[in-house]
Short mmCIF file of C-alpha atoms in Angstrom, two decimals:
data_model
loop_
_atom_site.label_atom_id
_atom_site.label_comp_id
_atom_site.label_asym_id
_atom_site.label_seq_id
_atom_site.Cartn_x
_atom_site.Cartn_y
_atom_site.Cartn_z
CA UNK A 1 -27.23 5.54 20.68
CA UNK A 2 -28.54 2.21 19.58
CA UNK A 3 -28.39 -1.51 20.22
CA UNK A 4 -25.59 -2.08 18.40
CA UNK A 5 -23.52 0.36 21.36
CA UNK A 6 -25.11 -2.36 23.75
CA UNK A 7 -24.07 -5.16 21.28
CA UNK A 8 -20.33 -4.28 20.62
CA UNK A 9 -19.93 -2.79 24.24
CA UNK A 10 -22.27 -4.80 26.86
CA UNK A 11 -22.88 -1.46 27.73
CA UNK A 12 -26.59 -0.14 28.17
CA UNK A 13 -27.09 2.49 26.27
CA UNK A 14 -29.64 4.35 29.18
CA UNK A 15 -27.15 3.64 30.89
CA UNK A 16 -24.35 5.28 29.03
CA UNK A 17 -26.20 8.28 27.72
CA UNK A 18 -24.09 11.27 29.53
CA UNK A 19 -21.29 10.03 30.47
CA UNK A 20 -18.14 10.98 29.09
CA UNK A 21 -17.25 9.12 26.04
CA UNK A 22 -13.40 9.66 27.54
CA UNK A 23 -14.38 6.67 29.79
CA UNK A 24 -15.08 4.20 27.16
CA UNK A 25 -11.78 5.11 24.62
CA UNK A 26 -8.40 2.94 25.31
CA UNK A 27 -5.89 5.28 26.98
CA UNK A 28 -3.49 4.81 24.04
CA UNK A 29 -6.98 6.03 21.50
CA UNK A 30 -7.87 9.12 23.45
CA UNK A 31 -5.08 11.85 22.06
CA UNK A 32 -6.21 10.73 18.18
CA UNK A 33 -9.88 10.74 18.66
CA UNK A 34 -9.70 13.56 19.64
CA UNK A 35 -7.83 15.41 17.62
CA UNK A 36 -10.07 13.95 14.78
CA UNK A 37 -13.19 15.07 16.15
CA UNK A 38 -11.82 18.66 16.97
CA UNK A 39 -10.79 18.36 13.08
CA UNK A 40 -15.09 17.40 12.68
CA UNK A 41 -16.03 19.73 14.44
CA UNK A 42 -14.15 22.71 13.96
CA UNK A 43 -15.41 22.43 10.04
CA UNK A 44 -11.91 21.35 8.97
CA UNK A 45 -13.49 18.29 7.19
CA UNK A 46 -16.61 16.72 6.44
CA UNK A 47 -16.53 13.34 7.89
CA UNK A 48 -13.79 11.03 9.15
CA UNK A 49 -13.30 7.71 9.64
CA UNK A 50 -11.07 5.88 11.93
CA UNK A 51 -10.66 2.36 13.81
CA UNK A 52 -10.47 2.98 17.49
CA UNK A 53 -10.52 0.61 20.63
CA UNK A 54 -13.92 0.89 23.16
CA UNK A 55 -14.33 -0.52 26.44
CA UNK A 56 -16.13 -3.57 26.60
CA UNK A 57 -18.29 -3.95 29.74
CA UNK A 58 -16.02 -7.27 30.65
CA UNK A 59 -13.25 -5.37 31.28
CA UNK A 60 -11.76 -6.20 27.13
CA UNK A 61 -11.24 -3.65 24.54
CA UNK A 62 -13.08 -4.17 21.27
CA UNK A 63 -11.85 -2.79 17.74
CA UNK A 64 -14.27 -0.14 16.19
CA UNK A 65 -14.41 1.62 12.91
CA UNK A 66 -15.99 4.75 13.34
CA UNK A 67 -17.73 7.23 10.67
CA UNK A 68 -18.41 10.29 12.02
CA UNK A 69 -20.17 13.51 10.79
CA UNK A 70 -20.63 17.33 12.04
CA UNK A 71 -23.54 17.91 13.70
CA UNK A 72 -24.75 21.38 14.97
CA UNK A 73 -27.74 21.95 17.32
CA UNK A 74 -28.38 25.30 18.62
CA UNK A 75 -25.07 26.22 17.83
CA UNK A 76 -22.97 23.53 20.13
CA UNK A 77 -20.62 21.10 17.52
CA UNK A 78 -21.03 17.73 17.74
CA UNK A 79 -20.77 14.84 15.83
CA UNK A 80 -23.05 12.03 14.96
CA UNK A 81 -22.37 8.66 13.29
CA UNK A 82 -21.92 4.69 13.40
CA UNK A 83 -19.65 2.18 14.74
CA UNK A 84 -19.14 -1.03 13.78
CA UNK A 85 -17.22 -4.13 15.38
CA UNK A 86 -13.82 -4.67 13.80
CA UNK A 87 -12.07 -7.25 16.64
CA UNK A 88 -12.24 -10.55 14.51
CA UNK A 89 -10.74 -8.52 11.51
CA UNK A 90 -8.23 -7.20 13.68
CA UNK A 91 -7.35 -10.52 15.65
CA UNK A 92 -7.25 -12.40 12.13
CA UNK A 93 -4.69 -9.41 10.79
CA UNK A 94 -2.56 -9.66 14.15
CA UNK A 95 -2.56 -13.51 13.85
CA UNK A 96 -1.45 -12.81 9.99
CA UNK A 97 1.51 -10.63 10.66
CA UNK A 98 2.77 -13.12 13.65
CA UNK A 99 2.30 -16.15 10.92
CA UNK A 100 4.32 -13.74 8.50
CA UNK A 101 7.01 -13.07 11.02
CA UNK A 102 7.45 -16.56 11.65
CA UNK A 103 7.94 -17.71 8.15
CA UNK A 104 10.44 -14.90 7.56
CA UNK A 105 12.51 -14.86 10.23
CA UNK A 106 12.65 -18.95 10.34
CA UNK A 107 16.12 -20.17 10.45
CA UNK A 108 15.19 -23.08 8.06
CA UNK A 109 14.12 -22.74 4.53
CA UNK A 110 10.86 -22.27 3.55
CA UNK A 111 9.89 -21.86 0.32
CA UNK A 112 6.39 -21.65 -1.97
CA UNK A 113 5.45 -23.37 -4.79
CA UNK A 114 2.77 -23.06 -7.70
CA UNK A 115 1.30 -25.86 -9.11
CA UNK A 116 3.03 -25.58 -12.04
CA UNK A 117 6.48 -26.46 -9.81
CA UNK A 118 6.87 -22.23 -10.08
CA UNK A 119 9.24 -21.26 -6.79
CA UNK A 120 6.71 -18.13 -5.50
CA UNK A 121 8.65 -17.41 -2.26
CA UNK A 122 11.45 -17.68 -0.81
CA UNK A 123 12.60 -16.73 3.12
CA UNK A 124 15.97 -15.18 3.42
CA UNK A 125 17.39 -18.51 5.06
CA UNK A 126 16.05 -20.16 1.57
CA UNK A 127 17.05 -17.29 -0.47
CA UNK A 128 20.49 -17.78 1.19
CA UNK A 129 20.68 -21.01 0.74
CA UNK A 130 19.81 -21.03 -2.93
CA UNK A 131 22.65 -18.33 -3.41
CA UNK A 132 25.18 -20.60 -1.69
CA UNK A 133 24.71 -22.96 -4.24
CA UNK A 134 24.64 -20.85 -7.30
CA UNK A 135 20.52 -20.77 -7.97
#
């Protein structure tokens, strides 16, 4: 481990060293990472990469993407590899989606328009409306 662990997490890394990464993956997480890293491990790929949630030391869940690798010492699999923080991507994508949602399933019109005057979108109530009147 390095600073970043202590970075992302608020987690020490001395003071994390040995205990059970289980602790630190978001219940819902657990069943895939592991099944990826038994993939790593049991030679069935070369590397993997994933997003996963880790437990911040406030009591939060932050977003990870992980890249892992095989690693073999004295014959007992492992895997070695980086993290990096992904929460701001993921709260910006989550935020997108609900923004999305909102526009589509809007009761009112709501269309888009180029500069050029181009229609570039239209929500079903628009799209409805526009059929209503023969556009």
């Amino acid at each position: 481990m390095n600073p970043a662990w202590t970075e992302i997490t608020g987690f020490k890394t001395k003071d994390t060293l040995g205990a059970p990464v289980a602790d630190y993956l978001h219940p819902e997480d657990r069943e895939r990472h592991w099944d990826l890293f038994h993939q790593l491990i049991g030679r069935k790929c070369s590397a993997c990469k994933h997003e996963m949630r880790l437990l911040a030391k406030d009591g939060s869940f932050r977003w990870v993407e992980v890249y892992a690798q095989p690693l073999y010492q004295d014959k007992a699999p492992g895997a070695s590899g980086t993290i990096r923080d992904i929460t701001d991507r993921k709260q910006a994508e989550a935020e997108i989606q609900k923004l999305a949602a909102f526009v589509r399933l809007n009761p009112e019109p709501v269309v888009e328009l180029a500069a050029d005057g181009t229609l570039t979108y239209l929500n079903p109530a628009a799209r409805a409306m526009a059929e209503t009147v023969g556009l």
